[in-house]
Tab-separated table of C-alpha atoms and ligand atoms in Angstrom:
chain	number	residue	atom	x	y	z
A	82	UNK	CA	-36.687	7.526	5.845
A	83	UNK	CA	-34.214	5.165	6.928
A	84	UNK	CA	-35.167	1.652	8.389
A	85	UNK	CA	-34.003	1.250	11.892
A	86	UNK	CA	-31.561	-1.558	12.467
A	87	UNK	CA	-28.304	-2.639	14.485
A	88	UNK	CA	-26.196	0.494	13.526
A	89	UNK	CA	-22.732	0.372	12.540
A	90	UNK	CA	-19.501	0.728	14.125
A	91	UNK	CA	-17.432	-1.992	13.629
A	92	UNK	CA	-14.824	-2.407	10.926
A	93	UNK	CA	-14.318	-6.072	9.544
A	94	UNK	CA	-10.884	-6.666	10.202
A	95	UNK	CA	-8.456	-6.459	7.455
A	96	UNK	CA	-7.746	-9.821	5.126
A	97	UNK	CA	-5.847	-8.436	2.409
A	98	UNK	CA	-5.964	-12.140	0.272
A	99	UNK	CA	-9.378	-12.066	0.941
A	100	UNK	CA	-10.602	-8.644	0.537
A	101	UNK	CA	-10.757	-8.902	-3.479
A	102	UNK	CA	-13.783	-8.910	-5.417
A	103	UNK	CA	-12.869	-10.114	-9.049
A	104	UNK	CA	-16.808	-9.548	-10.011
A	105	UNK	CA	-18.421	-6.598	-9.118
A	106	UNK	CA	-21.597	-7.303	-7.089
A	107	UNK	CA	-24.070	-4.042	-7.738
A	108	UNK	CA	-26.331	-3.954	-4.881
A	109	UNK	CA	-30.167	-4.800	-5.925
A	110	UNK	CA	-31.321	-1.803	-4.667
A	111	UNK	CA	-29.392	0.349	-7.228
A	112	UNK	CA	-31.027	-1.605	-9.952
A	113	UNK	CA	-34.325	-0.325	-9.344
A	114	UNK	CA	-35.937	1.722	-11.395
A	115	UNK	CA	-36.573	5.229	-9.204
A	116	UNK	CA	-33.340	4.812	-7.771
A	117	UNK	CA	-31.501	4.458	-11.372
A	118	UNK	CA	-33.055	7.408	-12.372
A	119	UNK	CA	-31.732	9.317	-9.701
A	120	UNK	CA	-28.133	8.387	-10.399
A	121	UNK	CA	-28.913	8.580	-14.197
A	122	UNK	CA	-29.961	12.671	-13.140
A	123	UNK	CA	-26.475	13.165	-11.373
A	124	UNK	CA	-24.745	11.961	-14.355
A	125	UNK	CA	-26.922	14.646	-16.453
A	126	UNK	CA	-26.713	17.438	-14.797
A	127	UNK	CA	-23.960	17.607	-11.956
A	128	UNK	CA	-21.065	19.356	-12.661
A	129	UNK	CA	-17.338	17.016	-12.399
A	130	UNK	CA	-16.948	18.591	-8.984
A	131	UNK	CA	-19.990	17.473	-7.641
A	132	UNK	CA	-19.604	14.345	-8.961
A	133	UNK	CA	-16.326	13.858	-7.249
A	134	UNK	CA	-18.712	13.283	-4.156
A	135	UNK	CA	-20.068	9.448	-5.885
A	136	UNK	CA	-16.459	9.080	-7.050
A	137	UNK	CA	-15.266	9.464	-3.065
A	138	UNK	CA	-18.026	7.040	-1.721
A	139	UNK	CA	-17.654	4.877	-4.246
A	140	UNK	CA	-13.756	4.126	-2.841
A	141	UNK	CA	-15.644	3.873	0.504
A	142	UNK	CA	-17.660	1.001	-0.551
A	143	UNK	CA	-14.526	-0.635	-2.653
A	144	UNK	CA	-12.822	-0.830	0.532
A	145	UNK	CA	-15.243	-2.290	2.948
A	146	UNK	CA	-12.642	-4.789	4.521
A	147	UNK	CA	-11.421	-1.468	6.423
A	148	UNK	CA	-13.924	0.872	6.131
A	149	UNK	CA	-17.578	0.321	7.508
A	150	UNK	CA	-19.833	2.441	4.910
A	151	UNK	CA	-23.192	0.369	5.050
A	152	UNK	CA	-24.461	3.434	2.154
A	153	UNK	CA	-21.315	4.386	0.325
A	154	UNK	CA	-22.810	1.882	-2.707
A	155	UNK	CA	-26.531	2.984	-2.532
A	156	UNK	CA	-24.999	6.773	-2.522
A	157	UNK	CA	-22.021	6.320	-5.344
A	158	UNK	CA	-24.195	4.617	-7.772
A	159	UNK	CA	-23.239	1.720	-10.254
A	160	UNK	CA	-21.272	3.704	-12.248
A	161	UNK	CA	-19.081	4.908	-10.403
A	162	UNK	CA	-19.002	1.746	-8.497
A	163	UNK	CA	-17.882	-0.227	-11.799
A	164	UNK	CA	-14.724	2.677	-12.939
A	165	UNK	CA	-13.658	2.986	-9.614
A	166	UNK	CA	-13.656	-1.108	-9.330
A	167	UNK	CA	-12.047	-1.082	-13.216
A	168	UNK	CA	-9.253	0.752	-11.659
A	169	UNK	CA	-8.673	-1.463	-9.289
A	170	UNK	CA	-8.459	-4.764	-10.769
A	171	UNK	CA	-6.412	-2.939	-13.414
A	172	UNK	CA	-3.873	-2.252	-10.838
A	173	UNK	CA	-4.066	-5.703	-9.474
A	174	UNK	CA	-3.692	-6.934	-12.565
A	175	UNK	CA	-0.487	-4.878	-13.285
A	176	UNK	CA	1.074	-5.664	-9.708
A	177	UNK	CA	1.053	-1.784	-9.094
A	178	UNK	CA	2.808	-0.815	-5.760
A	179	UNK	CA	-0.061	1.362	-4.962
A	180	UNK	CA	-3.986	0.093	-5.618
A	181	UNK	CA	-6.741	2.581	-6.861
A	182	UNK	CA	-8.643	4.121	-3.557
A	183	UNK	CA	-5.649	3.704	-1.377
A	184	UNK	CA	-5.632	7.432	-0.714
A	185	UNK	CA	-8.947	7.646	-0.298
A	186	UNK	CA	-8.983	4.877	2.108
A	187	UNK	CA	-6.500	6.181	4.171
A	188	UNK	CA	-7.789	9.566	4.308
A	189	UNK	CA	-11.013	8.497	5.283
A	190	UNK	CA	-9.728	6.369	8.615
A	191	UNK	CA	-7.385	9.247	9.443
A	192	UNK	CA	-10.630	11.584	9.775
A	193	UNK	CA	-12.505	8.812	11.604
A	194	UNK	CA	-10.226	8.632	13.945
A	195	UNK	CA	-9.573	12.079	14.014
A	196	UNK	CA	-13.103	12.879	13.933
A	197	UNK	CA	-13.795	10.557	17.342
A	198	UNK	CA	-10.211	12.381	19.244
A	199	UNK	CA	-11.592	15.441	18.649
A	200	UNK	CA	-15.136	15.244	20.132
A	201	UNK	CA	-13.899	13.040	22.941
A	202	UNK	CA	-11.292	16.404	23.691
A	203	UNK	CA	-14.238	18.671	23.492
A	204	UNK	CA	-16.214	16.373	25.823
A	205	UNK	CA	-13.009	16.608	27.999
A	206	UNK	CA	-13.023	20.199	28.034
A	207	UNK	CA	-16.418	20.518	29.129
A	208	UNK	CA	-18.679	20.800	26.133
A	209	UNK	CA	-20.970	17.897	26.612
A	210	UNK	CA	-22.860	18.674	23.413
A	211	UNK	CA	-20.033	18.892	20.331
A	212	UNK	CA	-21.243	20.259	17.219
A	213	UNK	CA	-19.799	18.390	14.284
A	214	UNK	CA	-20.320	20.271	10.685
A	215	UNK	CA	-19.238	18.371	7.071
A	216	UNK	CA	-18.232	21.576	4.717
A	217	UNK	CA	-18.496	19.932	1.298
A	218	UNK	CA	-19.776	16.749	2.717
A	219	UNK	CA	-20.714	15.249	-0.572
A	220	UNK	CA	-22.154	11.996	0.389
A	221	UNK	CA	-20.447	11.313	3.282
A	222	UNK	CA	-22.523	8.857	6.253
A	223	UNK	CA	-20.801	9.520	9.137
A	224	UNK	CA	-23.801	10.755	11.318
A	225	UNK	CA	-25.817	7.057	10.549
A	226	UNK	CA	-22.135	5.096	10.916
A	227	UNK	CA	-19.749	6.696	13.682
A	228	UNK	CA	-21.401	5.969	17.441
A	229	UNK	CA	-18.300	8.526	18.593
A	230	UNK	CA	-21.233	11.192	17.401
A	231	UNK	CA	-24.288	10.219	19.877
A	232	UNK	CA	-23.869	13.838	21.751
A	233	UNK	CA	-23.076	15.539	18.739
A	234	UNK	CA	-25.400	17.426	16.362
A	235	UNK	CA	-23.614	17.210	12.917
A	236	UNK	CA	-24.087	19.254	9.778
A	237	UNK	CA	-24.010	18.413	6.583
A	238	UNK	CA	-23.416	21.308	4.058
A	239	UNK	CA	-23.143	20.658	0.357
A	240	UNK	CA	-24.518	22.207	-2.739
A	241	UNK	CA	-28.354	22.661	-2.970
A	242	UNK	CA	-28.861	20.135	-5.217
A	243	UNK	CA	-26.275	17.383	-4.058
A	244	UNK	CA	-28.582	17.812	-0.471
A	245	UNK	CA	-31.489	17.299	-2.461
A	246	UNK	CA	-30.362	14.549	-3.884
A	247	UNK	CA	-28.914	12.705	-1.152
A	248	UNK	CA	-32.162	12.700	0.623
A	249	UNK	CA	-33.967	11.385	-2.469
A	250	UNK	CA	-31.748	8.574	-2.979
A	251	UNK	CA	-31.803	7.880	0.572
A	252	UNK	CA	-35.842	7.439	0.744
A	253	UNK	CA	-35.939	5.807	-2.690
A	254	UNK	CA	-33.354	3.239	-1.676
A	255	UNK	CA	-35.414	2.738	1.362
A	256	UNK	CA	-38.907	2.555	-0.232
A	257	UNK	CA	-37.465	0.152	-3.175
A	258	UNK	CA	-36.048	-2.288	-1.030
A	259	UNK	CA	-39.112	-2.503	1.042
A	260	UNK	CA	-41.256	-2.644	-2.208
A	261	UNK	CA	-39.018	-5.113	-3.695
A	262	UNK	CA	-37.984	-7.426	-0.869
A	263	UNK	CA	-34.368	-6.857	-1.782
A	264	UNK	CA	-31.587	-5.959	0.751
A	265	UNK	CA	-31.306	-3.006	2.332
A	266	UNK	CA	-28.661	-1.785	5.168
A	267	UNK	CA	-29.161	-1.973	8.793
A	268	UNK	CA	-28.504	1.593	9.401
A	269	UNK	CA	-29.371	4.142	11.924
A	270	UNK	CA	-28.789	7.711	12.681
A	271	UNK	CA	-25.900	7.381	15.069
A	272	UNK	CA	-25.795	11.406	15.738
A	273	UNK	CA	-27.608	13.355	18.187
A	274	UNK	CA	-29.121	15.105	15.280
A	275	UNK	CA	-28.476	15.502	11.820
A	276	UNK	CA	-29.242	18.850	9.756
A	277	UNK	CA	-28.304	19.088	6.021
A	278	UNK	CA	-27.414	22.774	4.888
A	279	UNK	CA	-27.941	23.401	1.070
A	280	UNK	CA	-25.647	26.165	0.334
A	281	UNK	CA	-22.421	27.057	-1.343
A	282	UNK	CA	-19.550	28.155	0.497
A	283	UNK	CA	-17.982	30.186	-1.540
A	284	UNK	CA	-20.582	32.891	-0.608
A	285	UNK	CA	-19.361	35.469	2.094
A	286	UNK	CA	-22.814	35.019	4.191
A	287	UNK	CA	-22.208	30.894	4.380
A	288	UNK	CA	-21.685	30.565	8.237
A	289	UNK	CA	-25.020	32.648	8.976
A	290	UNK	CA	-26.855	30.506	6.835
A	291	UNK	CA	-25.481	27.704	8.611
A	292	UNK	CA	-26.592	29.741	12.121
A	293	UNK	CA	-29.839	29.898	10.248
A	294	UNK	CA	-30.127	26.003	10.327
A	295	UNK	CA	-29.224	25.528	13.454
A	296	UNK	CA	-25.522	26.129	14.475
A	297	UNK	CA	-24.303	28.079	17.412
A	298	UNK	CA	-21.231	29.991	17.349
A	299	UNK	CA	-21.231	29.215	21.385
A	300	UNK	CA	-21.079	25.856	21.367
A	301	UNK	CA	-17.474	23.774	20.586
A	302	UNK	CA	-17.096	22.415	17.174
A	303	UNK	CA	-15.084	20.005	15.116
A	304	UNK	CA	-15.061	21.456	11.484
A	305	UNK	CA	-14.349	18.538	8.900
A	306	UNK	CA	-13.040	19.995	5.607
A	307	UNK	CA	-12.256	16.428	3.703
A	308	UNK	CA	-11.628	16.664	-0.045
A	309	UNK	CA	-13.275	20.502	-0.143
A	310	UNK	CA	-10.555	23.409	0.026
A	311	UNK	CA	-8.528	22.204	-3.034
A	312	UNK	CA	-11.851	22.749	-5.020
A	313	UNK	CA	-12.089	26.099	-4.145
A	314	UNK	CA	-10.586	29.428	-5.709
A	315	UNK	CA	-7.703	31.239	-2.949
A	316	UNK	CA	-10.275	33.857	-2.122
A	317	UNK	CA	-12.536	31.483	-1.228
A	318	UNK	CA	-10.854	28.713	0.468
A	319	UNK	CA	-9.362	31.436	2.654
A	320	UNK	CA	-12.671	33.053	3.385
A	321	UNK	CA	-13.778	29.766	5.146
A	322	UNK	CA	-10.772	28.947	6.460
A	323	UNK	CA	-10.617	32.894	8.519
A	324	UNK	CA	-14.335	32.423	9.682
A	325	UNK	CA	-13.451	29.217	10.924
A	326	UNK	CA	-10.277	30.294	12.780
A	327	UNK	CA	-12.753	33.910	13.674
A	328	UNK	CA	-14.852	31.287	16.008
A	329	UNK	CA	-11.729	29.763	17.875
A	330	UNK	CA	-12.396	33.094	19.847
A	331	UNK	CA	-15.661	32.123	20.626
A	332	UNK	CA	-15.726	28.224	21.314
A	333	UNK	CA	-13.492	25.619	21.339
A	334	UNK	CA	-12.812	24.560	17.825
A	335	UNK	CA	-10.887	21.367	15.888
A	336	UNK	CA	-10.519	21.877	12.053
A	337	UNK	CA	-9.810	18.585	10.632
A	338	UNK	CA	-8.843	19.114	6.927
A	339	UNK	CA	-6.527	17.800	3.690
A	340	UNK	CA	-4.525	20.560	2.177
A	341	UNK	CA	-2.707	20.061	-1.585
A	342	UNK	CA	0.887	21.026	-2.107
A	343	UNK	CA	1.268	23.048	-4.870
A	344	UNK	CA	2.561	20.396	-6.982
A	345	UNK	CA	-0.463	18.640	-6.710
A	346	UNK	CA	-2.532	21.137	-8.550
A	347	UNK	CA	-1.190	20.507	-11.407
A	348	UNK	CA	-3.098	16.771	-11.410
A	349	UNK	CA	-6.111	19.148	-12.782
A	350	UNK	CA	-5.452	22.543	-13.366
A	351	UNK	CA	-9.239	22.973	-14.027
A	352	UNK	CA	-10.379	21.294	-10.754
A	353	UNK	CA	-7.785	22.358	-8.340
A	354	UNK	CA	-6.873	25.751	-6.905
A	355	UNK	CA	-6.396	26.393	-3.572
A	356	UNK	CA	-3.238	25.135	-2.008
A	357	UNK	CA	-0.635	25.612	0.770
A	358	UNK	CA	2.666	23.635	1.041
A	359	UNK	CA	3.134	24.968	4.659
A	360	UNK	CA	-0.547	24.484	6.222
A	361	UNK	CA	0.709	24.263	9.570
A	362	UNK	CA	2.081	27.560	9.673
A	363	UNK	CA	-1.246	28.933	7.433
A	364	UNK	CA	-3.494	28.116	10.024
A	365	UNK	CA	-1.886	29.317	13.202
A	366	UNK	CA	-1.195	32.460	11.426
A	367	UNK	CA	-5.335	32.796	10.648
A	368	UNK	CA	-5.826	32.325	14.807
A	369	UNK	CA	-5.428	28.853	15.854
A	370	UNK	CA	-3.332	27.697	18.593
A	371	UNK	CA	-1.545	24.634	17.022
A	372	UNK	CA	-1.491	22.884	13.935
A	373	UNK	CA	-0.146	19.015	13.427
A	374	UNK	CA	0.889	17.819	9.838
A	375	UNK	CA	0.766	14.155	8.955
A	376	UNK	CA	1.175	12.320	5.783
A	377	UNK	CA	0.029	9.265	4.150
A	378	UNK	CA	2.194	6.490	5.594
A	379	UNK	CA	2.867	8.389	8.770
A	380	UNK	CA	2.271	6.198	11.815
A	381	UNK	CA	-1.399	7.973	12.394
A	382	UNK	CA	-1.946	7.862	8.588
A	383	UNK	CA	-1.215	4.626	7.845
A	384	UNK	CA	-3.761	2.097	9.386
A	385	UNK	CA	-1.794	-1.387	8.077
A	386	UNK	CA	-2.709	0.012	4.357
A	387	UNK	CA	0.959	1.852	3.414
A	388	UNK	CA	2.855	-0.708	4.461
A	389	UNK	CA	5.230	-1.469	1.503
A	390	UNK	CA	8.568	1.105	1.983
A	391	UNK	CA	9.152	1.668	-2.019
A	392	UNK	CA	5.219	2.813	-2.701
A	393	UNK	CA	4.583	5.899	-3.730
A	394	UNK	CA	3.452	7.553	-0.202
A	395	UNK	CA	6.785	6.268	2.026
A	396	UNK	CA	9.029	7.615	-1.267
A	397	UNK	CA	7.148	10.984	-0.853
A	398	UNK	CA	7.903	10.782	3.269
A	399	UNK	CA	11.699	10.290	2.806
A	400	UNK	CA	11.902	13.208	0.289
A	401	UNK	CA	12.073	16.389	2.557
A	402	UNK	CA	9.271	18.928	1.926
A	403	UNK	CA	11.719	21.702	0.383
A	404	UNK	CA	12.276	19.621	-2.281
A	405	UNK	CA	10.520	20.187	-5.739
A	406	UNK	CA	10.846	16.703	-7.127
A	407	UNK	CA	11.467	12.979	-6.214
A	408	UNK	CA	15.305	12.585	-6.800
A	409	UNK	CA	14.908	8.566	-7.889
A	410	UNK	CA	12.898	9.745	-11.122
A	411	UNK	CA	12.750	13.123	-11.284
A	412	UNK	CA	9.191	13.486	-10.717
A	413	UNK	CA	7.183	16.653	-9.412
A	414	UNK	CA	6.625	16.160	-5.299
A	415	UNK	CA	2.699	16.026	-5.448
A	416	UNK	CA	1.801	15.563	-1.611
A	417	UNK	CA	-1.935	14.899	0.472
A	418	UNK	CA	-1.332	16.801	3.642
A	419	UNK	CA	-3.601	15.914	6.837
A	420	UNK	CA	-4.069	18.716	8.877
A	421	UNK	CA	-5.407	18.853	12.735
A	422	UNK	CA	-5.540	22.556	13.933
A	423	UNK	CA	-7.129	23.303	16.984
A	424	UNK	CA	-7.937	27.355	18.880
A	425	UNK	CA	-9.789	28.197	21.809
A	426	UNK	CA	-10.891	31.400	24.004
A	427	UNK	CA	-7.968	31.503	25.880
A	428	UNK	CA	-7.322	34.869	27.947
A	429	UNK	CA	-3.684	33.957	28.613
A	430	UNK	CA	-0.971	32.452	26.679
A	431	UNK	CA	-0.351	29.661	29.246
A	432	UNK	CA	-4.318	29.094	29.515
A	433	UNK	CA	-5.260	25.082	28.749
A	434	UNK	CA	-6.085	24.237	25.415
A	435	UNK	CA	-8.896	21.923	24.847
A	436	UNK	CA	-6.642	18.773	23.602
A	437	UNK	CA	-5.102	18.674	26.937
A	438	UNK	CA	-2.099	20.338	26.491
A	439	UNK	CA	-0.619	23.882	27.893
A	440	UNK	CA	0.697	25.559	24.687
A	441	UNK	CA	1.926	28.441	23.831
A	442	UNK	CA	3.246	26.705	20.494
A	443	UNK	CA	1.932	27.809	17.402
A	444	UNK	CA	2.871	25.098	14.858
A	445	UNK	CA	4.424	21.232	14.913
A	446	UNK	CA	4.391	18.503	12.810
A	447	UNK	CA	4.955	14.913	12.639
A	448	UNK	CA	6.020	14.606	8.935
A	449	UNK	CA	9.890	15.535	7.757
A	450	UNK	CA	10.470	19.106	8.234
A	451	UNK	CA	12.258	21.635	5.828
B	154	SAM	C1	-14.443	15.305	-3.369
B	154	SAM	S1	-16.080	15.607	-2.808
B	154	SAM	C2	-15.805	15.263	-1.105
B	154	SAM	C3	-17.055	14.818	-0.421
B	154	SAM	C4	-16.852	14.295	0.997
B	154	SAM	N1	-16.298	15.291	1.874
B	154	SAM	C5	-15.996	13.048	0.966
B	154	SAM	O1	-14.834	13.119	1.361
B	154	SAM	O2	-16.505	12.028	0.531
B	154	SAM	C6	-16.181	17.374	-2.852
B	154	SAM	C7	-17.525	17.906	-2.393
B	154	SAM	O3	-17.422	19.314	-2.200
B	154	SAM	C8	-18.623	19.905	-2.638
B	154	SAM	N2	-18.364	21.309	-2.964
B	154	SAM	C9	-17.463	21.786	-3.840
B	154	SAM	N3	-17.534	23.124	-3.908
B	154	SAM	C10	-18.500	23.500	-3.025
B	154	SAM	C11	-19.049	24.746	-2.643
B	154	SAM	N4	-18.599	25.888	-3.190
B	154	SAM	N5	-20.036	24.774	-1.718
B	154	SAM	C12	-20.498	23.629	-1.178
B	154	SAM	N6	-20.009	22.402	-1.497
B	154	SAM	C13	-19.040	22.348	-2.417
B	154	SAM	C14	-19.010	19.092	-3.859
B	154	SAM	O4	-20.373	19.241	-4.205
B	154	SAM	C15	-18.643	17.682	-3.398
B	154	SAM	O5	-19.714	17.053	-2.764
């Protein structure tokens, strides 16, 4: 039950010196009692990996000057609002080259923007009515703040109980504020339609569950994977990733998705498993048509957020992707990689692919090359 209102859209423009929030505002909203119990439940009994989805929205809301997230606070909660913020002022404290969130920040313009290509090159190619599905959305707002989605039926698919959740927090956010008088988001649903899909992906039935709620293999889709397939055992990562690139037979398809290097593993060796230091020759290889590569600082990753040459991200860029470790200091090369595949039903080689192009390609990038 979400209040209609204005809707978003619109990103405040960037004002770095003025961006900064010494003090920590906490919402009213999240101070209420039903909706503090909810977040007090996540912290009880959510496993680390579903937390990571507060922990994500959280940066969301810590970067507002650049990313419009009207629910990222209501959904992250104040605890995660008040480490992720600790981080930051720590780092701004310390002068650090690169400020808690960046990544984050980054990664979630690059599949905004992305995100509205893709559906406006499925629109181009004659599928009026995009699907849009969220594997591992976590709490992710995109269908109530991207207007790009107004023909597309989006999917949310998470755990059981993170869909639960959302929902709940969601109505008792809603109900408090209007109890309590105290502020409350002008937010709409921007989508055509918006499902949520409790189930986990790691089971071999997952795509006819999502058919079960809705989705047609028929119809073109845009499949975000943001922050999932790291979490995920080999097996399974490439269980999703071959169903995906199964449908590219079927229906025009865009995979939007961030792959680890193998280097970057290592951050958590309990957390993180899947990886692939080449994904743009994994994914052509599972069925799509093309794959593009980009990296944080890259001209379409960058957004006016990476600008400084010696931070961490523009080091990584200059170090070529054979290498093992950063030759200034020695350190292991721990990369983010942005990945944009795309595959359609093409009957010949030469046949037009959906983003415009007439390809016969199967790979390219935009980052250094081996
Ligand atoms: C880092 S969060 C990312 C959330 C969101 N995509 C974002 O970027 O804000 C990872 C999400 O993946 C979900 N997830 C992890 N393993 C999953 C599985 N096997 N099935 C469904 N969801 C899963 C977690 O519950 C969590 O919400």
């Amino acid at each position: 039950m979400l209040k209609p209102g204005a809707g978003g859209g619109e990103t405040e423009q960037p004002s770095p010196a003025g961006w900064w929030q010494p003090e920590l505002k906490v919402p009213e909203v999240l101070l209420s009692e039903s909706v503090k119990r909810l977040h007090a439940s996540i912290e009880e009994e959510w496993d680390s990996v579903e937390r990571t989805a507060c922990q994500t929205a959280a940066s969301r809301a810590l970067w507002k000057h650049v990313i419009h997230d009207p629910l990222a606070e209501i959904l992250a909660g104040e605890k995660h609002l008040r480490s992720s913020h600790g981080k930051m002022m720590a780092d701004r404290l310390n002068n650090a080259r690169e400020i808690s969130g960046v990544m984050l920040a980054v990664r979630t313009l690059w599949f905004d923007s992305k995100l509205e290509a893709a559906v406006e090159s499925l629109r181009a190619f004659g599928e009026a009515e995009t699907q849009v599905v969220l594997l591992g959305a976590g709490m992710d707002a995109r269908a109530y703040r991207l207007k790009c989605l107004k023909d597309s039926s989006v999917f949310e698919v998470d755990s059981q109980k993170l869909i639960r959740m959302k929902a709940d927090l969601l109505n008792a956010a809603a109900a408090a504020a209007e109890q309590e008088g105290s502020f409350w988001p002008e937010v709409r649903l921007e989508a055509k339609s918006l499902t949520r899909v409790g189930t986990d992906i790691r089971e071999v039935d997952w795509l006819e569950t999502l058919q079960r709620h809705g989705f047609s293999l028929q119809k073109g889709t845009v499949w975000v994977l943001e922050g999932i397939l790291y979490y995920l055992r080999e097996p399974h990562a490439m269980h999703v990733l071959r169903c995906i690139a199964a449908n590219c037979c079927v229906a025009p398809t865009v995979l939007l998705a961030d792959f680890m290097n193998q280097h970057s593993t290592s951050l958590s060796r309990s957390a993180f498993h899947f990886y692939s230091d080449w994904p743009e020759e994994l994914l052509p290889s599972l069925g799509f048509s093309a794959a593009t590569l980009s990296q944080i600082g890259d001209p379409d990753a960058d957004f006016g957020l990476v600008t400084d040459p010696s931070n961490l991200f523009n080091r990584l860029r200059r170090v070529p992707r054979t290498a093992e470790t950063d030759p200034e200091d020695g350190t292991p090369c721990r990369r983010l990689y942005l990945v944009h595949a795309t595959g359609s039903p093409t009957t010949s080689p030469h046949a037009r692919t959906h983003d415009g192009s007439s390809s016969t390609s199967s790979s390219s990038s935009t980052s250094s090359s081996p």
